[in-house]
Short mmCIF file of C-alpha atoms and ligand atoms in Angstrom, two decimals:
data_model
loop_
_atom_site.label_atom_id
_atom_site.label_comp_id
_atom_site.label_asym_id
_atom_site.label_seq_id
_atom_site.Cartn_x
_atom_site.Cartn_y
_atom_site.Cartn_z
CA UNK A 170 -11.57 2.99 6.72
CA UNK A 171 -15.18 3.76 6.16
CA UNK A 172 -16.60 7.04 5.88
CA UNK A 173 -20.67 8.08 5.62
CA UNK A 174 -21.87 11.13 4.24
CA UNK A 175 -25.43 12.22 4.13
CA UNK A 176 -27.41 15.87 3.43
CA UNK A 177 -30.40 18.07 5.40
CA UNK A 178 -30.66 21.56 4.42
CA UNK A 179 -32.69 24.52 3.98
CA UNK A 180 -32.44 28.29 4.37
CA UNK A 181 -35.52 28.89 6.15
CA UNK A 182 -36.60 32.57 6.25
CA UNK A 183 -38.23 32.53 9.50
CA UNK A 184 -40.18 35.32 8.69
CA UNK A 185 -41.51 33.67 5.53
CA UNK A 186 -45.24 33.68 4.83
CA UNK A 187 -44.51 29.46 3.42
CA UNK A 188 -43.91 26.82 6.22
CA UNK A 189 -42.01 23.88 5.18
CA UNK A 190 -43.44 20.40 5.44
CA UNK A 191 -41.83 17.07 4.07
CA UNK A 192 -43.61 18.10 0.57
CA UNK A 193 -41.30 20.49 0.24
CA UNK A 194 -38.32 18.36 0.41
CA UNK A 195 -40.18 16.27 -1.84
CA UNK A 196 -40.46 18.42 -4.19
CA UNK A 197 -36.44 19.31 -4.10
CA UNK A 198 -34.08 16.97 -3.02
CA UNK A 199 -35.32 13.43 -1.52
CA UNK A 200 -32.63 10.78 -2.44
CA UNK A 201 -32.66 7.42 -0.74
CA UNK A 202 -29.10 5.82 0.02
CA UNK A 203 -27.78 5.03 -3.13
CA UNK A 204 -30.48 6.89 -4.91
CA UNK A 205 -28.08 10.61 -5.62
CA UNK A 206 -27.17 10.88 -9.04
CA UNK A 207 -24.23 10.84 -10.66
CA UNK A 208 -24.19 13.33 -13.41
CA UNK A 209 -23.86 16.73 -10.79
CA UNK A 210 -24.76 17.84 -6.87
CA UNK A 211 -28.08 18.55 -5.87
CA UNK A 212 -28.72 21.10 -3.41
CA UNK A 213 -26.44 20.31 -0.64
CA UNK A 214 -25.17 17.14 -1.73
CA UNK A 215 -21.56 17.97 -2.45
CA UNK A 216 -20.15 16.55 0.09
CA UNK A 217 -21.83 13.35 -0.84
CA UNK A 218 -21.28 13.35 -4.81
CA UNK A 219 -17.23 13.76 -4.40
CA UNK A 220 -16.59 11.41 -1.87
CA UNK A 221 -18.60 8.68 -3.28
CA UNK A 222 -16.37 9.73 -6.74
CA UNK A 223 -13.09 9.66 -4.66
CA UNK A 224 -13.73 6.64 -2.56
CA UNK A 225 -12.00 3.80 -4.68
CA UNK A 226 -9.11 6.13 -5.56
CA UNK A 227 -8.57 7.43 -1.92
CA UNK A 228 -8.81 4.07 -0.14
CA UNK A 229 -11.83 4.13 1.71
CA UNK A 230 -15.30 2.97 2.04
CA UNK A 231 -18.18 5.37 1.67
CA UNK A 232 -22.11 4.84 3.01
CA UNK A 233 -24.35 6.72 1.77
CA UNK A 234 -26.91 8.21 3.84
CA UNK A 235 -30.31 9.73 2.66
CA UNK A 236 -30.13 12.84 1.28
CA UNK A 237 -32.71 15.60 1.42
CA UNK A 238 -33.04 19.58 0.66
CA UNK A 239 -35.84 22.18 0.41
CA UNK A 240 -36.35 25.53 -1.59
CA UNK A 241 -35.65 28.31 1.19
CA UNK A 242 -38.85 28.92 2.89
CA UNK A 243 -40.52 29.69 6.47
CA UNK A 244 -39.62 27.01 9.33
CA UNK A 245 -39.72 23.11 8.77
CA UNK A 246 -42.52 21.17 10.37
CA UNK A 247 -41.33 19.85 13.52
CA UNK A 248 -42.16 15.83 13.01
CA UNK A 249 -41.11 16.19 9.15
CA UNK A 250 -37.63 17.49 10.81
CA UNK A 251 -37.31 14.78 13.47
CA UNK A 252 -38.32 12.58 10.70
CA UNK A 253 -35.68 13.08 8.76
CA UNK A 254 -33.07 13.66 11.35
CA UNK A 255 -34.02 10.34 12.65
CA UNK A 256 -33.75 8.15 9.75
CA UNK A 257 -29.96 9.95 8.90
CA UNK A 258 -29.13 9.20 12.64
CA UNK A 259 -30.22 5.81 12.22
CA UNK A 260 -28.09 4.99 8.88
CA UNK A 261 -25.21 6.23 10.77
CA UNK A 262 -25.77 4.17 13.52
CA UNK A 263 -25.80 1.03 11.33
CA UNK A 264 -23.02 2.10 9.49
CA UNK A 265 -20.65 2.02 12.67
CA UNK A 266 -18.17 1.81 13.10
CA UNK A 267 -16.97 4.94 10.73
CA UNK A 268 -14.24 7.21 10.99
CA UNK A 269 -15.00 10.17 9.01
CA UNK A 270 -18.43 11.51 8.62
CA UNK A 271 -18.82 13.79 5.68
CA UNK A 272 -22.43 16.67 6.50
CA UNK A 273 -23.76 18.46 3.38
CA UNK A 274 -25.83 20.96 5.55
CA UNK A 275 -27.39 24.67 5.11
CA UNK A 276 -26.69 26.54 7.80
CA UNK A 277 -29.43 28.15 8.21
CA UNK A 278 -32.61 25.68 9.11
CA UNK A 279 -34.42 26.45 11.54
CA UNK A 280 -37.32 23.67 12.20
CA UNK A 281 -40.42 24.06 14.77
CA UNK A 282 -38.57 23.28 18.46
CA UNK A 283 -35.08 23.64 16.95
CA UNK A 284 -32.95 27.57 16.12
CA UNK A 285 -29.82 26.05 16.10
CA UNK A 286 -30.81 22.79 13.19
CA UNK A 287 -27.59 22.04 12.83
CA UNK A 288 -26.37 21.74 15.77
CA UNK A 289 -28.48 19.31 16.86
CA UNK A 290 -27.49 17.22 14.26
CA UNK A 291 -23.85 17.61 15.07
CA UNK A 292 -24.93 16.91 18.56
CA UNK A 293 -26.17 13.48 17.55
CA UNK A 294 -24.28 13.02 15.17
CA UNK A 295 -20.61 13.04 17.78
CA UNK A 296 -23.12 11.15 20.40
CA UNK A 297 -23.17 8.52 17.74
CA UNK A 298 -19.95 8.51 16.61
CA UNK A 299 -17.79 9.40 19.31
CA UNK A 300 -15.00 12.09 20.15
CA UNK A 301 -12.16 10.24 17.85
CA UNK A 302 -14.23 10.01 14.59
CA UNK A 303 -13.66 13.28 12.57
CA UNK A 304 -16.41 14.80 11.54
CA UNK A 305 -16.47 17.86 8.65
CA UNK A 306 -19.69 19.34 7.34
CA UNK A 307 -19.73 22.10 4.54
CA UNK A 308 -22.04 24.88 4.59
CA UNK A 309 -23.91 27.60 2.86
CA UNK A 310 -21.73 31.32 3.89
CA UNK A 311 -25.76 32.76 4.68
CA UNK A 312 -25.50 30.34 7.66
CA UNK A 313 -25.62 30.98 10.91
CA UNK A 314 -22.41 29.98 12.64
CA UNK A 315 -23.25 28.84 15.68
CA UNK A 316 -20.42 28.07 18.72
CA UNK A 317 -22.11 24.72 19.24
CA UNK A 318 -21.22 23.73 15.93
CA UNK A 319 -17.64 24.98 15.63
CA UNK A 320 -17.31 23.08 19.39
CA UNK A 321 -18.59 20.09 18.20
CA UNK A 322 -17.61 19.32 14.76
CA UNK A 323 -13.49 18.84 13.66
CA UNK A 324 -13.52 21.04 10.42
CA UNK A 325 -16.45 23.16 9.09
CA UNK A 326 -16.08 24.89 5.95
CA UNK A 327 -18.39 27.18 3.93
CA UNK A 328 -18.29 28.31 0.43
CA UNK A 329 -16.51 30.69 -0.60
CA UNK A 330 -18.24 32.40 -3.40
CA UNK A 331 -21.06 34.24 -3.86
CA UNK A 332 -22.96 33.16 -6.30
CA UNK A 333 -22.26 29.96 -4.62
CA UNK A 334 -20.50 28.09 -8.09
CA UNK A 335 -17.47 26.38 -5.66
CA UNK A 336 -19.99 24.00 -3.43
CA UNK A 337 -17.78 21.20 -5.61
CA UNK A 338 -14.38 22.33 -4.82
CA UNK A 339 -14.70 22.91 -1.07
CA UNK A 340 -16.50 19.93 -0.75
CA UNK A 341 -13.11 18.53 -2.28
CA UNK A 342 -11.47 20.51 0.28
CA UNK A 343 -13.14 19.01 3.13
CA UNK A 344 -12.77 15.62 2.19
CA UNK A 345 -9.64 16.27 1.87
CA UNK A 346 -8.99 17.81 5.19
CA UNK A 347 -11.15 14.88 6.93
CA UNK A 348 -9.23 12.71 5.37
CA UNK A 349 -6.05 14.14 6.57
CA UNK A 350 -7.32 14.07 10.07
CA UNK A 351 -8.31 10.39 10.12
CA UNK A 352 -4.46 9.28 8.80
CA UNK A 353 -3.14 11.35 11.59
CA UNK A 354 -1.83 14.20 9.22
CA UNK A 355 -3.25 16.99 10.86
CA UNK A 356 -4.80 17.69 13.91
CA UNK A 357 -7.06 20.80 12.63
CA UNK A 358 -8.01 23.38 15.56
CA UNK A 359 -10.85 26.28 14.62
CA UNK A 360 -11.04 29.49 15.75
CA UNK A 361 -14.38 31.70 15.54
CA UNK A 362 -14.49 35.32 15.05
CA UNK A 363 -18.14 37.27 15.37
CA UNK A 364 -18.08 40.69 13.31
CA UNK A 365 -21.32 41.15 14.53
CA UNK A 366 -22.67 43.02 11.83
CA UNK A 367 -25.56 41.81 9.24
CA UNK A 368 -25.16 42.11 5.48
CA UNK A 369 -24.68 41.46 1.91
CA UNK A 370 -21.47 40.49 0.57
CA UNK A 371 -21.87 39.88 -3.21
CA UNK A 372 -18.35 38.00 -4.21
CA UNK A 373 -19.03 39.59 -8.07
CA UNK A 374 -18.42 43.06 -6.34
CA UNK A 375 -14.38 44.63 -6.18
CA UNK A 376 -14.11 45.05 -2.71
CA UNK A 377 -15.38 41.41 -1.51
CA UNK A 378 -13.93 40.05 -4.96
CA UNK A 379 -10.52 41.14 -4.10
CA UNK A 380 -11.09 39.92 0.00
CA UNK A 381 -11.97 36.33 -1.08
CA UNK A 382 -9.13 35.84 -3.89
CA UNK A 383 -6.48 37.14 -0.91
CA UNK A 384 -8.11 34.36 1.50
CA UNK A 385 -8.28 31.94 -0.76
CA UNK A 386 -3.94 32.66 -1.19
CA UNK A 387 -3.73 32.47 1.97
CA UNK A 388 -5.03 28.75 2.54
CA UNK A 389 -2.32 26.16 2.49
CA UNK A 390 0.39 28.42 3.81
CA UNK A 391 1.42 29.26 7.62
CA UNK A 392 -0.57 26.31 8.97
CA UNK A 393 -3.90 27.68 7.65
CA UNK A 394 -5.82 24.71 6.77
CA UNK A 395 -9.06 26.63 5.63
CA UNK A 396 -10.47 30.09 6.26
CA UNK A 397 -14.34 30.51 5.50
CA UNK A 398 -16.15 34.06 5.32
CA UNK A 399 -19.39 33.27 6.88
CA UNK A 400 -21.98 35.88 5.48
CA UNK A 401 -24.94 35.04 7.71
CA UNK A 402 -28.41 35.13 6.56
CA UNK A 403 -30.22 38.13 7.04
CA UNK A 404 -34.05 36.66 7.55
CA UNK A 405 -33.94 34.57 9.99
CA UNK A 406 -35.13 35.92 13.92
CA UNK A 407 -32.31 33.47 15.88
CA UNK A 408 -29.55 34.28 18.63
CA UNK A 409 -26.41 33.61 16.75
CA UNK A 410 -27.47 35.59 13.25
CA UNK A 411 -23.92 37.52 12.16
CA UNK A 412 -21.28 38.07 9.53
CA UNK A 413 -18.66 35.46 11.54
CA UNK A 414 -14.82 34.56 10.40
CA UNK A 415 -13.75 30.76 10.64
CA UNK A 416 -10.33 29.58 10.70
CA UNK A 417 -8.80 25.91 10.41
CA UNK A 418 -5.25 25.30 11.64
CA UNK A 419 -3.32 22.70 11.52
CA UNK A 420 -3.12 22.51 15.65
CA UNK A 421 -2.15 25.76 16.06
CA UNK A 422 -4.81 28.12 17.68
CA UNK A 423 -2.68 31.21 17.97
CA UNK A 424 -2.40 31.16 14.43
CA UNK A 425 -5.64 30.44 14.26
CA UNK A 426 -6.92 33.63 16.28
CA UNK A 427 -4.83 35.77 15.09
CA UNK A 428 -5.90 35.09 11.30
CA UNK A 429 -9.46 34.88 12.59
CA UNK A 430 -9.17 38.30 13.93
CA UNK A 431 -7.19 40.01 10.98
CA UNK A 432 -9.51 39.09 8.70
CA UNK A 433 -12.83 39.50 10.51
CA UNK A 434 -11.57 42.58 11.22
CA UNK A 435 -11.20 43.31 7.94
CA UNK A 436 -14.88 42.26 7.26
CA UNK A 437 -15.75 45.31 10.37
CA UNK A 438 -14.09 47.84 8.23
CA UNK A 439 -15.80 46.98 4.89
CA UNK A 440 -19.42 47.55 6.43
CA UNK A 441 -21.30 49.34 4.28
CA UNK A 442 -19.28 49.34 1.49
CA UNK A 443 -20.25 45.49 0.34
CA UNK A 444 -23.86 45.63 -1.08
CA UNK A 445 -24.57 46.77 -4.65
CA UNK A 446 -26.52 50.32 -5.51
CA UNK A 447 -30.37 50.09 -5.35
CA UNK A 448 -32.63 51.88 -8.19
CA UNK A 449 -36.47 51.63 -7.14
CA UNK A 450 -38.90 50.69 -10.20
CA UNK A 451 -39.13 53.47 -12.03
CA UNK A 452 -35.87 54.54 -11.82
CA UNK A 453 -34.37 51.47 -12.66
CA UNK A 454 -36.43 50.65 -15.80
CA UNK A 455 -35.69 54.21 -16.73
CA UNK A 456 -32.02 53.45 -16.56
CA UNK A 457 -31.88 50.35 -18.56
CA UNK A 458 -34.13 51.77 -21.52
CA UNK A 459 -31.88 54.84 -21.73
CA UNK A 460 -28.63 52.47 -21.88
CA UNK A 461 -28.22 52.27 -26.00
CA UNK A 462 -26.96 48.17 -25.83
CA UNK A 463 -28.96 45.10 -24.83
CA UNK A 464 -29.08 43.01 -22.63
CA UNK A 465 -29.80 44.89 -19.28
CA UNK A 466 -30.49 42.48 -15.99
CA UNK A 467 -32.38 43.79 -13.60
CA UNK A 468 -31.85 42.19 -10.44
CA UNK A 469 -35.03 42.13 -8.19
CA UNK A 470 -33.87 40.73 -4.70
CA UNK A 471 -36.54 41.19 -2.34
CA UNK A 472 -38.76 38.52 -4.24
CA UNK A 473 -36.20 36.02 -4.51
CA UNK A 474 -37.47 32.59 -3.44
CA UNK A 475 -33.68 31.58 -2.33
CA UNK A 476 -34.17 33.55 -0.21
CA UNK A 477 -37.49 32.54 1.48
CA UNK A 478 -39.91 34.73 -0.67
CA UNK A 479 -42.27 33.49 -2.78
CA UNK A 480 -41.19 34.90 -5.54
CA UNK A 481 -44.24 35.89 -7.04
CA UNK A 482 -44.35 40.14 -6.49
CA UNK A 483 -46.21 41.60 -9.61
CA UNK A 484 -44.69 45.37 -8.41
CA UNK A 485 -41.84 45.60 -12.04
CA UNK A 486 -44.21 43.31 -14.04
CA UNK A 487 -47.19 45.82 -13.49
CA UNK A 488 -44.72 48.93 -14.25
CA UNK A 489 -43.44 47.20 -17.41
CA UNK A 490 -47.16 46.60 -18.22
CA UNK A 491 -48.35 50.21 -17.37
CA UNK A 492 -44.93 52.39 -19.24
CA UNK A 493 -46.04 49.40 -21.79
CA UNK A 494 -42.11 48.91 -22.33
CA UNK A 495 -41.42 46.05 -24.88
CA UNK A 496 -38.42 43.73 -26.05
CA UNK A 497 -38.56 42.23 -21.91
CA UNK A 498 -38.18 39.02 -20.61
CA UNK A 499 -38.96 38.36 -16.71
CA UNK A 500 -39.58 35.21 -14.92
CA UNK A 501 -39.53 33.63 -12.92
CA UNK A 502 -43.10 33.78 -11.44
CA UNK A 503 -44.12 31.28 -9.39
CA UNK A 504 -47.99 29.73 -9.96
CA UNK A 505 -48.89 26.23 -10.18
CA UNK A 506 -52.40 26.86 -10.80
CA UNK A 507 -51.70 29.61 -13.61
CA UNK A 508 -48.98 26.96 -15.45
CA UNK A 509 -51.81 24.77 -15.15
CA UNK A 510 -54.43 26.75 -16.57
CA UNK A 511 -51.74 27.72 -19.42
CA UNK A 512 -51.33 24.04 -20.25
CA UNK A 513 -55.35 23.38 -20.27
CA UNK A 514 -55.32 26.23 -22.61
CA UNK A 515 -52.57 24.80 -25.01
CA UNK A 516 -49.95 26.39 -26.89
CA UNK A 517 -50.27 29.64 -28.77
CA UNK A 518 -53.60 29.87 -27.25
CA UNK A 519 -54.58 33.78 -26.22
CA UNK A 520 -56.71 33.87 -23.02
CA UNK A 521 -57.32 35.98 -19.71
CA UNK A 522 -54.71 35.32 -17.30
CA UNK A 523 -54.97 36.35 -13.75
CA UNK A 524 -50.93 35.23 -12.19
CA UNK A 525 -49.22 36.19 -9.60
CA UNK A 526 -49.20 38.32 -6.41
CA UNK A 527 -51.61 35.91 -4.26
CA UNK A 528 -49.67 34.22 -1.46
CA UNK A 529 -49.39 37.80 0.62
CA UNK A 530 -49.74 40.91 0.96
CA UNK A 531 -46.06 41.54 -0.07
CA UNK A 532 -46.82 39.89 -3.12
CA UNK A 533 -48.78 42.76 -4.35
CA UNK A 534 -51.79 42.10 -6.37
CA UNK A 535 -52.48 39.59 -9.36
CA UNK A 536 -51.79 40.40 -13.00
CA UNK A 537 -55.13 40.50 -15.02
CA UNK A 538 -54.51 40.45 -18.76
CA UNK A 539 -55.35 38.73 -22.03
CA UNK A 540 -51.52 36.75 -22.34
CA UNK A 541 -50.10 34.72 -25.32
CA UNK A 542 -49.14 31.97 -24.50
CA UNK A 543 -45.71 31.43 -25.77
CA UNK A 544 -43.81 27.98 -24.73
CA UNK A 545 -44.87 24.93 -22.31
CA UNK A 546 -42.80 23.13 -21.19
CA UNK A 547 -43.02 19.95 -18.13
CA UNK A 548 -40.68 19.22 -15.88
CA UNK A 549 -38.16 21.68 -16.51
CA UNK A 550 -34.41 22.27 -15.04
CA UNK A 551 -31.97 25.23 -14.91
CA UNK A 552 -28.39 25.10 -14.22
CA UNK A 553 -26.80 26.63 -11.07
CA UNK A 554 -22.96 25.95 -11.26
CA UNK A 555 -22.67 22.36 -11.24
CA UNK A 556 -25.84 21.82 -9.74
CA UNK A 557 -29.28 21.22 -11.59
CA UNK A 558 -32.11 22.46 -10.03
CA UNK A 559 -35.82 21.80 -10.37
CA UNK A 560 -38.97 24.52 -12.30
CA UNK A 561 -41.16 22.11 -12.45
CA UNK A 562 -43.50 22.48 -15.35
CA UNK A 563 -43.15 25.86 -17.06
CA UNK A 564 -45.35 28.84 -19.23
CA UNK A 565 -43.95 30.91 -20.90
CA UNK A 566 -47.19 33.63 -21.81
CA UNK A 567 -46.75 37.14 -23.87
CA UNK A 568 -48.08 40.58 -22.02
CA UNK A 569 -48.25 42.79 -24.38
CA UNK A 570 -43.93 42.46 -25.42
CA UNK A 571 -43.06 41.29 -22.40
CA UNK A 572 -42.14 37.59 -22.39
CA UNK A 573 -42.78 36.33 -17.98
CA UNK A 574 -42.03 33.01 -17.33
CA UNK A 575 -44.30 31.18 -14.95
CA UNK A 576 -43.06 28.71 -12.86
CA UNK A 577 -44.51 25.18 -11.29
CA UNK A 578 -41.84 25.04 -8.36
CA UNK A 579 -40.80 27.78 -6.75
CA UNK A 580 -36.44 29.02 -7.18
CA UNK A 581 -34.91 32.06 -7.91
CA UNK A 582 -33.41 32.40 -11.40
CA UNK A 583 -30.01 30.38 -12.28
CA UNK A 584 -29.76 29.44 -15.83
CA UNK A 585 -30.20 30.95 -19.22
CA UNK A 586 -32.50 27.65 -19.29
CA UNK A 587 -35.42 29.78 -16.95
CA UNK A 588 -36.40 31.40 -20.43
CA UNK A 589 -34.60 28.95 -23.21
CA UNK A 590 -36.78 25.75 -21.88
CA UNK A 591 -39.61 28.17 -23.02
CA UNK A 592 -38.63 29.37 -25.81
CA UNK A 593 -37.63 33.07 -24.71
CA UNK A 594 -34.29 34.30 -25.51
CA UNK A 595 -32.83 36.23 -23.11
CA UNK A 596 -29.75 37.51 -25.35
CA UNK A 597 -31.38 39.37 -27.52
CA UNK A 598 -34.12 41.19 -25.54
CA UNK A 599 -33.75 44.53 -24.53
CA UNK A 600 -34.50 44.16 -20.88
CA UNK A 601 -34.42 40.32 -18.70
CA UNK A 602 -35.92 41.15 -15.10
CA UNK A 603 -34.63 38.50 -13.33
CA UNK A 604 -35.85 37.57 -9.31
CA UNK A 605 -32.72 36.94 -7.33
CA UNK A 606 -30.25 38.58 -5.20
CA UNK A 607 -27.13 37.18 -6.62
CA UNK A 608 -26.55 34.10 -7.73
CA UNK A 609 -28.55 35.04 -11.21
CA UNK A 610 -24.97 36.51 -12.26
CA UNK A 611 -23.34 33.04 -12.60
CA UNK A 612 -25.41 32.59 -15.89
CA UNK A 613 -26.34 36.00 -16.57
CA UNK A 614 -23.52 38.57 -15.34
CA UNK A 615 -21.37 36.89 -19.02
CA UNK A 616 -24.55 37.93 -21.07
CA UNK A 617 -25.62 41.54 -19.35
CA UNK A 618 -24.23 44.63 -20.47
CA UNK A 619 -25.90 46.51 -17.62
CA UNK A 620 -26.85 44.71 -14.38
CA UNK A 621 -29.29 46.93 -12.58
CA UNK A 622 -30.57 46.32 -8.54
CA UNK A 623 -33.67 46.64 -7.77
CA UNK A 624 -35.74 47.38 -4.85
CA UNK A 625 -39.41 46.36 -5.49
CA UNK A 626 -41.79 45.54 -2.78
CA UNK A 627 -41.28 41.78 -2.39
CA UNK A 628 -40.93 40.90 1.01
CA UNK A 629 -36.90 40.86 1.46
CA UNK A 630 -36.44 44.50 2.09
CA UNK A 631 -32.95 45.09 2.24
CA UNK A 632 -32.83 47.76 4.67
CA UNK A 633 -32.21 45.15 8.04
CA UNK A 634 -32.93 47.61 10.12
CA UNK A 635 -36.92 47.29 8.88
CA UNK A 636 -36.59 43.99 9.72
CA UNK A 637 -38.58 42.88 13.35
CA UNK A 638 -36.30 41.19 14.52
CA UNK A 639 -36.70 39.37 18.30
CA UNK A 640 -34.53 37.94 19.21
CA UNK A 641 -31.11 37.94 17.32
CA UNK A 642 -28.16 39.00 19.92
CA UNK A 643 -27.50 43.15 20.38
CA UNK A 644 -25.82 44.98 19.74
CA UNK A 645 -25.54 44.16 16.07
CA UNK A 646 -24.82 46.76 13.03
CA UNK A 647 -27.07 48.10 11.18
CA UNK A 648 -29.60 47.08 13.96
CA UNK A 649 -27.06 48.97 16.71
CA UNK A 650 -24.64 51.56 16.44
CA UNK A 651 -21.78 50.76 18.73
CA UNK A 652 -21.35 46.57 18.86
CA UNK A 653 -18.64 44.90 20.21
CA UNK A 654 -16.72 42.59 17.25
CA UNK A 655 -14.47 40.24 19.07
CA UNK A 656 -13.11 36.38 18.94
CA UNK A 657 -15.30 33.77 20.72
CA UNK A 658 -13.60 31.14 20.18
ZN1 ZN B 754 -26.25 31.02 0.39
#
């Protein structure tokens, strides 16, 4: 038995001011066959990582293709996308014949000229391997589950958790189902329900937690092979943006339809109830200071690099400085030039530094302050679930009583290493501000005595009615009050 695996993925915010080129992939995940490290998967590479570990015990030969992934930002340059895609397709052609293909895709990638990148990849993979080969893909739930993809693949599985701590487990599920299909033990069929809604669904909040736990308990019974709750990625102006439910059963289309319809209707009934409460900056800081334990973790989703934001908005930091709040930490602010200046100045140096607030109008204005360099570290990492995420060179600077982490490679706050790399301990601070939507909860949830979500002036507006969509299929909630959810496959 021969399996091929490769990765190509990023989450494209079509409104982001940051273009994505091959350089962004080189900075993040750019691994040729055989180069993938054994310690942990990188962004979206869990299928290859898991397949490599299991090839010997499950009795198949793995042919490794390239793995390319970039931090979320704007659409990928067309030539660069085609270069990466064609490299993988060339590897697949050379690997033929194969019995199965397992792909690590994000699912919300847009390239210039390609609104549905993953649909394009699956179409070309199918054309290469033919109808008998089993194609499986693992996607992020913040994806666009287009009809094209579901028709072209045999099995698609999304991570269930948000924060995405279950990428390896879900890749294991995918591999199980692909292998069982190849062996003729099962015949997967898929149904897709479209909820016609745009929202956010952290699984750390009680309603979604209970829903996802119930979904997990349904799998493996009554011919149900897999259930994926597709959150959709709101910051993308693409036709098929929507919350959807994908159900895979063993040769039972009616059962797949029934389960997708039931769970889809439940998700529709949860509209407006799955997102946390947001406070404005002043209100959030007051609430944090009034709380009598530490640390209070304050999340800033509007400037989440994980959603394609620059991660250099200064609204909250400026407010903390103006209010002379001490005993606080904040990060990450992406500013490679300021990091360079801090390294030039050296550890312990005091210097006037201009940082943050540079990339776009929604970044706010730069901070000009006399700072002390409290920590410097090269080539840093932070941990996210089972994965390692690069931070580049990092500098910790103290402004008044606030320790700010400046990073060289743009990413969101995920692990505590973001702060500890530069000698700042978030566990002892009164207030810890993290630029992240909900992935921070994997590491910061356990140390936080209280979590507050704040709405800053960053570009990822939580009010989806304010996003200037032009291509998204209508009607869709909350842009439209009346919608027609239903089975679409
Ligand atoms: Zn995601």
